[in-house]
Each structure stands twice: as structure tokens, then as C-alpha cells.
Amino acid sequence: PQDLQLTPEEAAVQGPNGLSYGEEYKRALVYSAGSQLLNQTTVSALIEAEIASREAAGHDMSHCVITAEAIDARIKALQENFGEKNPGVDFWKTVEAMGNTRETYREEIERMILIDALFFPADPERWPMDILQEIFGPEEKPDEPALGPEEASQQPDPLAAPQDLMTQTVMPTYEEAKKAFAAGEHFEIGGFIAQYVLRPGVMRWLMDKAVIEEPSAGLPEGVALRVNGRDFSTDSLLAQAAPLIGPVELERSRMLVDTLWAVEAALVAKGALLSVEEAKERIAEERLEYVNSPISYEQMQLQFLGFPSMEVFHRVYRLRQSFKTMMGEVPAAEVQAHIEARRDF
């Protein structure tokens, strides 16, 4: 078990949200140091649910049994490709630097192969075309008339027009699969289209139709993740992240919990803390700005703003928005004066 360096008395202290310090500390570690592995756990649960759903509908899913040999072959191909592009760089050290162990990386590759087998298998007859149309077809807007060719060409922003990725990317890939299968050749999706369009599109679809609850949604003590009603205990997720946790991660997570608790308690004392629902409503409004953007709302928070996970972002966001509401609108002159006084730090 992970040594959290907490006394029993410290771990038992209750915070402003009614959870123990020990639980909050564990969750902070899971959603920071263990965030990548947590995402993999979520993806695995979604894949398992999709397989179960198709089996229940009577589909043969025997092609979704992934062998160790298939995983070895995919990793070998990735190593060769990596070596060509990065001569002299150690493949496994790079994998570990990205937060994986060799075992968790194998599990990640298995998930990738499973995604391909579920949605883009070698046998084109097994491609779930109805699902792919739902995922990649253009979004229909029943209240808006369809644009003619001339009108569409005059759209100022090409991203504002519906994107028919089914025609542009899926069908050409499907034709490649048909040719390879007819010739008895090996086929698997790959390259830019697979990495940035096909697999991400499938994952968004799986995420969108799932019910994924993280601690900020109000999960009880001892539960750090819930996917479609299936609970994942805080202790099991912490054990999974243990190889990635060292003294720095322990210190940062403790500082995070201490800061969140102190700020939340201060806001509660002033009657200024937004409810979880109010914070969700504000996030939903912000998400609208990313509807036609090539960058997702999640990418902005995780990749550009540097939050370790959306759970940490949600916790911080609620407190920041509460403080912003309490402060009210700051006069422009005051903002400018602050900029003039502080711009040189």
C-alpha cells in the first residue's frame, strides 16, 4: 500500500465538503500523478461496455479477443517507426518519461488494438457502418435549411460548416480495408488520419454516450470514479498509480488539498461558494465557444493551461468562479492600473 505519510489523526480530519483528509489526499494523487492511468482505466471500462452492448444485441465479437502476439507485433512496429524518426533515442525510456511502465504501456496498446477491432477491423464486413455514420457523419441541424454549393463556398469560416468526415476520411479508409482483405493482405488503420481523426472521434463518441462521474460530482468516500454505474475504489486507483508517486507528488498533492480546503472554507464563511450545479452551468456555457473549434475544451484546460486532469480543473474552476462572483465587475481603470504597476513583476 502507498505510504501517504499521514498520521491516523490527520487522515481522519473532515473537510468543508464532509470528506476525510485521507480520502481527499488519495484522490489528489490519483487525479494528478495517476491521471494518465486513470484515463486508461476509464477507456477500458468504456470499451468493455461497448463490447457487452454489442454481444447483448447478438453480434459476434470473437474478433475482439486480443492476443499477446498481436500486442508484441504492434509494439515492435511502433519501436521500428520510433527508431527511424529518433535515431539514438531509447524507446522505453521515452515511454516511461510519459508516465507509463512497460506493463501499463502494453495495456494501452491492447486498448488501441481493441478500438481498431471494434470500429475498423481487418474484415470490412465487420465495420459498424451505422455507428461510424453516427460518429463521423455531418451534424444535422433540423431548424436550419441546407446550404447550396454556392452558399457553402461563401462561408467565412470552413469550420462553421458541417464536417462530413464519413465521406472524407472513413469511406476512403474502408475502401483500403476492402482492397487489402480481398488481396489477403494485412490491414490496420494508421498514420495521421487514425491518430488525429478516427480514434479520437470514436473515443469522443464513447465518452459522450457514457455517464462518467468524478469526485467533483459528489462521489462518496472511498469511490474516486464511476463509469456507467460501475464504481472504482479510491484505494484501487491509488495502488495503480503507486509506481508514479514519489516525494514530489506527495508534497504537491498535499499542497493542493490544503489550498482547496482553505479557499473553500473561506468562501463558505462568506456565503460565496457556488454550488456544483452552478459551476457546471458556467462550464457548459464556456464549452459552446469550442463547438466548431479544432481544439476541444478539454485540450485547452489540460494541454494549454496545464491542469493534470479535468477533475482538478473542475475543483479549481468552482473556487475561482466563486471568487470572481464575490468580487463583482472590476472597473477597467483599476485593471489597467494593476497592469501598469505589476507588468514588470
mmCIF file of C-alpha atoms in Angstrom:
data_model
loop_
_atom_site.group_PDB
_atom_site.id
_atom_site.type_symbol
_atom_site.label_atom_id
_atom_site.label_comp_id
_atom_site.label_asym_id
_atom_site.label_seq_id
_atom_site.Cartn_x
_atom_site.Cartn_y
_atom_site.Cartn_z
ATOM 1 C CA PRO A 1 0.000 0.000 0.000
ATOM 2 C CA GLN A 2 1.107 3.573 -0.735
ATOM 3 C CA ASP A 3 2.710 5.333 2.259
ATOM 4 C CA LEU A 4 0.890 8.660 2.364
ATOM 5 C CA GLN A 5 2.972 9.893 5.301
ATOM 6 C CA LEU A 6 -0.182 10.821 7.213
ATOM 7 C CA THR A 7 -0.977 10.088 10.831
ATOM 8 C CA PRO A 8 -4.355 8.423 11.519
ATOM 9 C CA GLU A 9 -5.465 11.664 13.163
ATOM 10 C CA GLU A 10 -4.567 13.740 10.080
ATOM 11 C CA ALA A 11 -6.266 11.285 7.726
ATOM 12 C CA ALA A 12 -9.498 11.373 9.756
ATOM 13 C CA VAL A 13 -9.950 15.170 9.751
ATOM 14 C CA GLN A 14 -13.095 16.184 7.882
ATOM 15 C CA GLY A 15 -13.029 18.979 5.337
ATOM 16 C CA PRO A 16 -15.665 21.553 4.326
ATOM 17 C CA ASN A 17 -17.227 19.056 1.909
ATOM 18 C CA GLY A 18 -17.585 16.354 4.558
ATOM 19 C CA LEU A 19 -14.840 14.092 3.190
ATOM 20 C CA SER A 20 -11.825 12.987 5.186
ATOM 21 C CA TYR A 21 -8.391 14.473 4.565
ATOM 22 C CA GLY A 22 -7.056 11.000 3.792
ATOM 23 C CA GLU A 23 -9.677 10.497 1.060
ATOM 24 C CA GLU A 24 -9.055 13.911 -0.476
ATOM 25 C CA TYR A 25 -5.296 13.352 -0.404
ATOM 26 C CA LYS A 26 -5.622 9.987 -2.155
ATOM 27 C CA ARG A 27 -7.915 11.459 -4.784
ATOM 28 C CA ALA A 28 -5.475 14.312 -5.388
ATOM 29 C CA LEU A 29 -2.726 11.772 -6.083
ATOM 30 C CA VAL A 30 -4.973 9.709 -8.359
ATOM 31 C CA TYR A 31 -6.057 12.745 -10.393
ATOM 32 C CA SER A 32 -2.587 14.291 -10.666
ATOM 33 C CA ALA A 33 0.270 11.779 -10.684
ATOM 34 C CA GLY A 34 -2.080 8.980 -11.743
ATOM 35 C CA SER A 35 -4.221 10.953 -14.194
ATOM 36 C CA GLN A 36 -2.936 9.191 -17.315
ATOM 37 C CA LEU A 37 -3.501 5.736 -15.825
ATOM 38 C CA LEU A 38 -6.924 6.870 -14.610
ATOM 39 C CA ASN A 39 -7.837 7.851 -18.153
ATOM 40 C CA GLN A 40 -6.763 4.398 -19.330
ATOM 41 C CA THR A 41 -8.999 2.800 -16.690
ATOM 42 C CA THR A 42 -11.926 4.869 -17.946
ATOM 43 C CA VAL A 43 -11.242 3.922 -21.568
ATOM 44 C CA SER A 44 -11.058 0.222 -20.638
ATOM 45 C CA ALA A 45 -14.431 0.451 -18.905
ATOM 46 C CA LEU A 46 -15.973 2.139 -21.958
ATOM 47 C CA ILE A 47 -14.566 -0.487 -24.331
ATOM 48 C CA GLU A 48 -15.827 -3.324 -22.124
ATOM 49 C CA ALA A 49 -19.275 -1.713 -22.014
ATOM 50 C CA GLU A 50 -19.372 -1.348 -25.814
ATOM 51 C CA ILE A 51 -18.372 -4.992 -26.334
ATOM 52 C CA ALA A 52 -21.024 -6.125 -23.838
ATOM 53 C CA SER A 53 -23.634 -3.959 -25.571
ATOM 54 C CA ARG A 54 -22.920 -5.462 -28.978
ATOM 55 C CA GLU A 55 -22.862 -9.005 -27.587
ATOM 56 C CA ALA A 56 -26.254 -8.366 -25.990
ATOM 57 C CA ALA A 57 -27.504 -7.245 -29.418
ATOM 58 C CA GLY A 58 -26.417 -10.596 -30.873
ATOM 59 C CA HIS A 59 -23.190 -9.576 -32.612
ATOM 60 C CA ASP A 60 -20.243 -11.967 -32.876
ATOM 61 C CA MET A 61 -17.355 -10.288 -31.039
ATOM 62 C CA SER A 62 -14.797 -13.078 -31.336
ATOM 63 C CA HIS A 63 -12.516 -10.782 -33.360
ATOM 64 C CA CYS A 64 -12.126 -8.571 -30.277
ATOM 65 C CA VAL A 65 -10.036 -11.106 -28.359
ATOM 66 C CA ILE A 66 -6.526 -9.604 -28.445
ATOM 67 C CA THR A 67 -3.552 -11.982 -28.145
ATOM 68 C CA ALA A 68 -0.152 -11.273 -26.607
ATOM 69 C CA GLU A 69 1.368 -11.873 -30.044
ATOM 70 C CA ALA A 70 -0.755 -9.103 -31.551
ATOM 71 C CA ILE A 71 0.360 -6.696 -28.830
ATOM 72 C CA ASP A 72 4.019 -7.666 -29.341
ATOM 73 C CA ALA A 73 3.715 -7.136 -33.088
ATOM 74 C CA ARG A 74 2.140 -3.680 -32.679
ATOM 75 C CA ILE A 75 4.814 -2.589 -30.179
ATOM 76 C CA LYS A 76 7.582 -3.872 -32.467
ATOM 77 C CA ALA A 77 6.180 -1.820 -35.348
ATOM 78 C CA LEU A 78 5.960 1.263 -33.134
ATOM 79 C CA GLN A 79 9.545 0.748 -31.946
ATOM 80 C CA GLU A 80 10.801 0.493 -35.518
ATOM 81 C CA ASN A 81 8.933 3.623 -36.557
ATOM 82 C CA PHE A 82 10.204 5.482 -33.478
ATOM 83 C CA GLY A 83 13.789 4.382 -34.173
ATOM 84 C CA GLU A 84 13.627 5.688 -37.730
ATOM 85 C CA LYS A 85 12.396 9.091 -36.602
ATOM 86 C CA ASN A 86 14.508 9.335 -33.424
ATOM 87 C CA PRO A 87 17.870 7.619 -34.011
ATOM 88 C CA GLY A 88 19.800 7.036 -30.803
ATOM 89 C CA VAL A 89 16.818 7.718 -28.510
ATOM 90 C CA ASP A 90 15.753 4.899 -26.183
ATOM 91 C CA PHE A 91 12.142 3.907 -26.932
ATOM 92 C CA TRP A 92 11.308 2.539 -23.482
ATOM 93 C CA LYS A 93 12.853 5.480 -21.634
ATOM 94 C CA THR A 94 10.622 7.755 -23.700
ATOM 95 C CA VAL A 95 7.583 5.613 -22.839
ATOM 96 C CA GLU A 96 8.431 5.788 -19.132
ATOM 97 C CA ALA A 97 9.005 9.558 -19.318
ATOM 98 C CA MET A 98 5.400 9.876 -20.499
ATOM 99 C CA GLY A 99 4.120 8.319 -17.271
ATOM 100 C CA ASN A 100 3.943 4.652 -18.271
ATOM 101 C CA THR A 101 5.548 1.479 -17.068
ATOM 102 C CA ARG A 102 6.185 -1.289 -19.604
ATOM 103 C CA GLU A 103 3.137 -3.138 -18.330
ATOM 104 C CA THR A 104 0.784 -0.155 -18.483
ATOM 105 C CA TYR A 105 2.099 0.651 -21.968
ATOM 106 C CA ARG A 106 1.253 -2.874 -23.117
ATOM 107 C CA GLU A 107 -2.234 -2.389 -21.697
ATOM 108 C CA GLU A 108 -2.522 0.924 -23.575
ATOM 109 C CA ILE A 109 -1.529 -0.773 -26.843
ATOM 110 C CA GLU A 110 -4.068 -3.528 -26.180
ATOM 111 C CA ARG A 111 -6.768 -0.862 -25.806
ATOM 112 C CA MET A 112 -5.694 0.746 -29.080
ATOM 113 C CA ILE A 113 -5.915 -2.598 -30.889
ATOM 114 C CA LEU A 114 -9.336 -3.219 -29.309
ATOM 115 C CA ILE A 115 -10.620 0.160 -30.504
ATOM 116 C CA ASP A 116 -9.450 -0.691 -34.023
ATOM 117 C CA ALA A 117 -11.013 -4.161 -33.843
ATOM 118 C CA LEU A 118 -14.323 -2.715 -32.643
ATOM 119 C CA PHE A 119 -14.652 0.047 -35.208
ATOM 120 C CA PHE A 120 -12.111 -0.553 -38.015
ATOM 121 C CA PRO A 121 -11.411 -4.323 -38.126
ATOM 122 C CA ALA A 122 -9.400 -6.059 -40.847
ATOM 123 C CA ASP A 123 -12.581 -7.656 -42.231
ATOM 124 C CA PRO A 124 -14.562 -4.778 -43.816
ATOM 125 C CA GLU A 125 -17.801 -6.762 -43.409
ATOM 126 C CA ARG A 126 -17.449 -6.244 -39.651
ATOM 127 C CA TRP A 127 -17.211 -2.453 -39.861
ATOM 128 C CA PRO A 128 -20.185 -0.990 -37.879
ATOM 129 C CA MET A 129 -21.193 1.442 -40.624
ATOM 130 C CA ASP A 130 -24.308 2.681 -38.807
ATOM 131 C CA ILE A 131 -22.263 3.635 -35.757
ATOM 132 C CA LEU A 132 -19.489 5.183 -37.866
ATOM 133 C CA GLN A 133 -22.090 7.275 -39.706
ATOM 134 C CA GLU A 134 -23.397 8.489 -36.359
ATOM 135 C CA ILE A 135 -19.876 9.387 -35.215
ATOM 136 C CA PHE A 136 -18.381 10.892 -38.357
ATOM 137 C CA GLY A 137 -21.339 11.991 -40.486
ATOM 138 C CA PRO A 138 -22.208 15.710 -40.709
ATOM 139 C CA GLU A 139 -24.189 17.089 -37.806
ATOM 140 C CA GLU A 140 -27.750 17.675 -38.916
ATOM 141 C CA LYS A 141 -29.441 20.879 -37.794
ATOM 142 C CA PRO A 142 -33.178 20.390 -38.471
ATOM 143 C CA ASP A 143 -34.018 24.042 -37.818
ATOM 144 C CA GLU A 144 -31.589 25.296 -40.453
ATOM 145 C CA PRO A 145 -32.016 24.850 -44.224
ATOM 146 C CA ALA A 146 -29.229 23.006 -46.002
ATOM 147 C CA LEU A 147 -26.678 25.207 -47.757
ATOM 148 C CA GLY A 148 -26.303 25.002 -51.521
ATOM 149 C CA PRO A 149 -22.825 24.653 -53.086
ATOM 150 C CA GLU A 150 -22.558 28.389 -53.761
ATOM 151 C CA GLU A 151 -23.668 29.366 -50.259
ATOM 152 C CA ALA A 152 -21.350 26.827 -48.666
ATOM 153 C CA SER A 153 -18.399 28.208 -50.616
ATOM 154 C CA GLN A 154 -19.137 31.669 -49.215
ATOM 155 C CA GLN A 155 -18.987 30.591 -45.579
ATOM 156 C CA PRO A 156 -16.302 32.764 -43.905
ATOM 157 C CA ASP A 157 -15.182 30.002 -41.556
ATOM 158 C CA PRO A 158 -14.835 26.499 -43.031
ATOM 159 C CA LEU A 159 -15.114 25.053 -39.518
ATOM 160 C CA ALA A 160 -18.584 26.597 -39.214
ATOM 161 C CA ALA A 161 -19.882 24.300 -41.956
ATOM 162 C CA PRO A 162 -20.826 20.697 -41.053
ATOM 163 C CA GLN A 163 -17.840 18.386 -41.455
ATOM 164 C CA ASP A 164 -18.643 15.157 -43.313
ATOM 165 C CA LEU A 165 -15.737 13.070 -42.039
ATOM 166 C CA MET A 166 -17.606 9.922 -43.025
ATOM 167 C CA THR A 167 -17.153 10.763 -46.692
ATOM 168 C CA GLN A 168 -13.797 12.487 -46.343
ATOM 169 C CA THR A 169 -11.910 10.001 -44.183
ATOM 170 C CA VAL A 170 -13.869 6.901 -43.132
ATOM 171 C CA MET A 171 -15.004 5.723 -46.563
ATOM 172 C CA PRO A 172 -11.562 6.051 -48.211
ATOM 173 C CA THR A 173 -10.114 4.037 -45.310
ATOM 174 C CA TYR A 174 -12.911 1.483 -45.681
ATOM 175 C CA GLU A 175 -12.033 1.074 -49.375
ATOM 176 C CA GLU A 176 -8.394 0.465 -48.404
ATOM 177 C CA ALA A 177 -9.557 -2.236 -45.969
ATOM 178 C CA LYS A 178 -11.655 -3.897 -48.703
ATOM 179 C CA LYS A 179 -8.727 -3.993 -51.133
ATOM 180 C CA ALA A 180 -6.352 -5.405 -48.528
ATOM 181 C CA PHE A 181 -8.870 -8.038 -47.402
ATOM 182 C CA ALA A 182 -9.596 -9.115 -50.985
ATOM 183 C CA ALA A 183 -5.860 -9.462 -51.639
ATOM 184 C CA GLY A 184 -5.286 -11.398 -48.423
ATOM 185 C CA GLU A 185 -3.047 -8.641 -47.075
ATOM 186 C CA HIS A 186 -2.751 -7.382 -43.507
ATOM 187 C CA PHE A 187 -4.676 -4.168 -42.789
ATOM 188 C CA GLU A 188 -4.787 -1.793 -39.863
ATOM 189 C CA ILE A 189 -5.574 1.898 -39.694
ATOM 190 C CA GLY A 190 -2.580 4.142 -39.120
ATOM 191 C CA GLY A 191 -0.928 7.469 -39.773
ATOM 192 C CA PHE A 192 -2.282 10.954 -39.258
ATOM 193 C CA ILE A 193 -5.923 10.072 -40.035
ATOM 194 C CA ALA A 194 -6.009 7.269 -37.470
ATOM 195 C CA GLN A 195 -4.218 9.212 -34.755
ATOM 196 C CA TYR A 196 -5.975 12.551 -35.085
ATOM 197 C CA VAL A 197 -9.375 11.759 -36.632
ATOM 198 C CA LEU A 198 -10.578 8.158 -36.423
ATOM 199 C CA ARG A 199 -9.542 7.014 -32.947
ATOM 200 C CA PRO A 200 -10.226 10.404 -31.257
ATOM 201 C CA GLY A 201 -13.646 10.519 -32.953
ATOM 202 C CA VAL A 202 -14.525 7.087 -31.639
ATOM 203 C CA MET A 203 -13.326 7.974 -28.143
ATOM 204 C CA ARG A 204 -15.401 11.162 -28.069
ATOM 205 C CA TRP A 205 -18.448 9.133 -29.077
ATOM 206 C CA LEU A 206 -17.854 6.558 -26.346
ATOM 207 C CA MET A 207 -17.326 9.321 -23.788
ATOM 208 C CA ASP A 208 -20.375 11.307 -24.896
ATOM 209 C CA LYS A 209 -22.786 8.399 -24.534
ATOM 210 C CA ALA A 210 -21.353 7.264 -21.196
ATOM 211 C CA VAL A 211 -22.098 8.531 -17.708
ATOM 212 C CA ILE A 212 -18.706 9.277 -16.174
ATOM 213 C CA GLU A 213 -18.667 10.671 -12.650
ATOM 214 C CA GLU A 214 -15.577 12.002 -10.902
ATOM 215 C CA PRO A 215 -15.274 13.207 -7.283
ATOM 216 C CA SER A 216 -16.452 16.754 -8.022
ATOM 217 C CA ALA A 217 -19.814 15.217 -8.993
ATOM 218 C CA GLY A 218 -20.277 14.223 -5.335
ATOM 219 C CA LEU A 219 -18.948 10.661 -5.163
ATOM 220 C CA PRO A 220 -18.984 9.121 -1.671
ATOM 221 C CA GLU A 221 -15.933 8.457 0.469
ATOM 222 C CA GLY A 222 -13.890 5.565 -0.891
ATOM 223 C CA VAL A 223 -15.024 5.970 -4.517
ATOM 224 C CA ALA A 224 -12.900 8.037 -6.920
ATOM 225 C CA LEU A 225 -14.526 7.154 -10.247
ATOM 226 C CA ARG A 226 -17.876 5.885 -11.518
ATOM 227 C CA VAL A 227 -18.370 4.801 -15.146
ATOM 228 C CA ASN A 228 -21.894 3.864 -16.242
ATOM 229 C CA GLY A 229 -22.777 2.984 -12.655
ATOM 230 C CA ARG A 230 -19.628 0.917 -12.076
ATOM 231 C CA ASP A 231 -17.594 2.149 -9.077
ATOM 232 C CA PHE A 232 -13.798 2.225 -8.894
ATOM 233 C CA SER A 233 -12.460 2.492 -5.366
ATOM 234 C CA THR A 234 -10.007 5.214 -4.413
ATOM 235 C CA ASP A 235 -7.611 2.653 -2.953
ATOM 236 C CA SER A 236 -7.523 0.509 -6.115
ATOM 237 C CA LEU A 237 -6.844 3.543 -8.315
ATOM 238 C CA LEU A 238 -4.162 4.761 -5.903
ATOM 239 C CA ALA A 239 -2.489 1.343 -5.979
ATOM 240 C CA GLN A 240 -2.465 1.535 -9.777
ATOM 241 C CA ALA A 241 -0.726 4.927 -9.639
ATOM 242 C CA ALA A 242 1.743 3.961 -6.888
ATOM 243 C CA PRO A 243 4.767 3.420 -9.216
ATOM 244 C CA LEU A 244 4.411 7.024 -10.403
ATOM 245 C CA ILE A 245 4.243 8.585 -6.935
ATOM 246 C CA GLY A 246 7.340 9.941 -5.211
ATOM 247 C CA PRO A 247 8.120 12.636 -2.616
ATOM 248 C CA VAL A 248 7.400 15.495 -5.060
ATOM 249 C CA GLU A 249 3.967 14.100 -5.969
ATOM 250 C CA LEU A 250 3.121 13.580 -2.311
ATOM 251 C CA GLU A 251 4.064 17.152 -1.436
ATOM 252 C CA ARG A 252 2.190 18.699 -4.390
ATOM 253 C CA SER A 253 -0.963 16.727 -3.691
ATOM 254 C CA ARG A 254 -0.912 17.712 -0.047
ATOM 255 C CA MET A 255 -0.466 21.372 -1.000
ATOM 256 C CA LEU A 256 -3.374 21.073 -3.437
ATOM 257 C CA VAL A 257 -5.746 19.679 -0.813
ATOM 258 C CA ASP A 258 -4.634 22.233 1.803
ATOM 259 C CA THR A 259 -5.224 25.091 -0.655
ATOM 260 C CA LEU A 260 -8.599 23.804 -1.867
ATOM 261 C CA TRP A 261 -9.841 23.284 1.675
ATOM 262 C CA ALA A 262 -8.666 26.691 2.903
ATOM 263 C CA VAL A 263 -10.194 28.584 -0.031
ATOM 264 C CA GLU A 264 -13.438 26.605 0.084
ATOM 265 C CA ALA A 265 -13.815 27.183 3.823
ATOM 266 C CA ALA A 266 -13.231 30.935 3.356
ATOM 267 C CA LEU A 267 -15.821 31.130 0.576
ATOM 268 C CA VAL A 268 -18.355 29.151 2.612
ATOM 269 C CA ALA A 269 -17.819 31.525 5.554
ATOM 270 C CA LYS A 270 -18.673 34.461 3.278
ATOM 271 C CA GLY A 271 -21.633 32.641 1.721
ATOM 272 C CA ALA A 272 -19.975 32.975 -1.680
ATOM 273 C CA LEU A 273 -19.293 29.372 -2.721
ATOM 274 C CA LEU A 274 -21.023 28.418 -5.965
ATOM 275 C CA SER A 275 -22.893 25.138 -5.960
ATOM 276 C CA VAL A 276 -21.573 22.279 -8.083
ATOM 277 C CA GLU A 277 -24.551 22.756 -10.424
ATOM 278 C CA GLU A 278 -23.847 26.469 -10.846
ATOM 279 C CA ALA A 279 -20.235 25.723 -11.749
ATOM 280 C CA LYS A 280 -21.383 23.076 -14.255
ATOM 281 C CA GLU A 281 -23.733 25.583 -15.898
ATOM 282 C CA ARG A 282 -20.883 28.050 -16.372
ATOM 283 C CA ILE A 283 -18.648 25.362 -17.858
ATOM 284 C CA ALA A 284 -21.456 24.370 -20.233
ATOM 285 C CA GLU A 285 -21.651 27.995 -21.413
ATOM 286 C CA GLU A 286 -17.898 28.137 -21.967
ATOM 287 C CA ARG A 287 -17.986 24.871 -23.913
ATOM 288 C CA LEU A 288 -20.209 26.486 -26.542
ATOM 289 C CA GLU A 289 -17.221 28.529 -27.701
ATOM 290 C CA TYR A 290 -15.475 25.289 -28.726
ATOM 291 C CA VAL A 291 -18.291 23.669 -30.723
ATOM 292 C CA ASN A 292 -16.687 24.334 -34.109
ATOM 293 C CA SER A 293 -13.129 24.611 -32.876
ATOM 294 C CA PRO A 294 -10.364 22.152 -33.805
ATOM 295 C CA ILE A 295 -9.290 22.437 -30.155
ATOM 296 C CA SER A 296 -11.583 20.876 -27.580
ATOM 297 C CA TYR A 297 -12.470 22.423 -24.229
ATOM 298 C CA GLU A 298 -10.592 19.596 -22.518
ATOM 299 C CA GLN A 299 -7.481 20.180 -24.629
ATOM 300 C CA MET A 300 -7.478 23.835 -23.621
ATOM 301 C CA GLN A 301 -7.512 23.016 -19.901
ATOM 302 C CA LEU A 302 -5.131 20.048 -19.992
ATOM 303 C CA GLN A 303 -2.640 20.848 -22.739
ATOM 304 C CA PHE A 304 -2.627 24.647 -22.818
ATOM 305 C CA LEU A 305 -3.417 25.607 -19.228
ATOM 306 C CA GLY A 306 -1.592 22.618 -17.729
ATOM 307 C CA PHE A 307 -4.159 21.093 -15.385
ATOM 308 C CA PRO A 308 -3.252 17.448 -14.628
ATOM 309 C CA SER A 309 -6.871 16.309 -15.062
ATOM 310 C CA MET A 310 -10.337 17.724 -15.646
ATOM 311 C CA GLU A 311 -11.233 16.787 -12.070
ATOM 312 C CA VAL A 312 -8.566 19.131 -10.689
ATOM 313 C CA PHE A 313 -9.691 21.798 -13.157
ATOM 314 C CA HIS A 314 -13.321 21.441 -12.015
ATOM 315 C CA ARG A 315 -12.337 21.851 -8.361
ATOM 316 C CA VAL A 316 -10.212 24.938 -9.043
ATOM 317 C CA TYR A 317 -12.726 26.404 -11.513
ATOM 318 C CA ARG A 318 -15.556 26.331 -8.975
ATOM 319 C CA LEU A 319 -13.461 28.249 -6.434
ATOM 320 C CA ARG A 320 -12.177 30.777 -8.987
ATOM 321 C CA GLN A 321 -15.681 31.452 -10.292
ATOM 322 C CA SER A 322 -16.969 31.831 -6.736
ATOM 323 C CA PHE A 323 -14.278 34.418 -6.014
ATOM 324 C CA LYS A 324 -14.975 36.191 -9.312
ATOM 325 C CA THR A 325 -18.675 36.459 -8.456
ATOM 326 C CA MET A 326 -17.900 37.729 -4.974
ATOM 327 C CA MET A 327 -15.542 40.401 -6.349
ATOM 328 C CA GLY A 328 -18.044 41.616 -8.935
ATOM 329 C CA GLU A 329 -17.075 43.525 -12.058
ATOM 330 C CA VAL A 330 -13.689 45.195 -11.642
ATOM 331 C CA PRO A 331 -13.562 48.671 -13.248
ATOM 332 C CA ALA A 332 -11.409 48.803 -16.396
ATOM 333 C CA ALA A 333 -9.350 51.673 -14.947
ATOM 334 C CA GLU A 334 -8.478 49.557 -11.918
ATOM 335 C CA VAL A 335 -7.419 46.638 -14.132
ATOM 336 C CA GLN A 336 -5.242 48.938 -16.230
ATOM 337 C CA ALA A 337 -3.658 50.453 -13.121
ATOM 338 C CA HIS A 338 -2.841 46.948 -11.886
ATOM 339 C CA ILE A 339 -1.254 46.075 -15.232
ATOM 340 C CA GLU A 340 0.882 49.231 -15.156
ATOM 341 C CA ALA A 341 2.029 48.586 -11.609
ATOM 342 C CA ARG A 342 2.702 44.839 -11.953
ATOM 343 C CA ARG A 343 3.721 44.229 -15.561
ATOM 344 C CA ASP A 344 7.426 44.124 -14.654
ATOM 345 C CA PHE A 345 6.734 41.901 -11.627
#
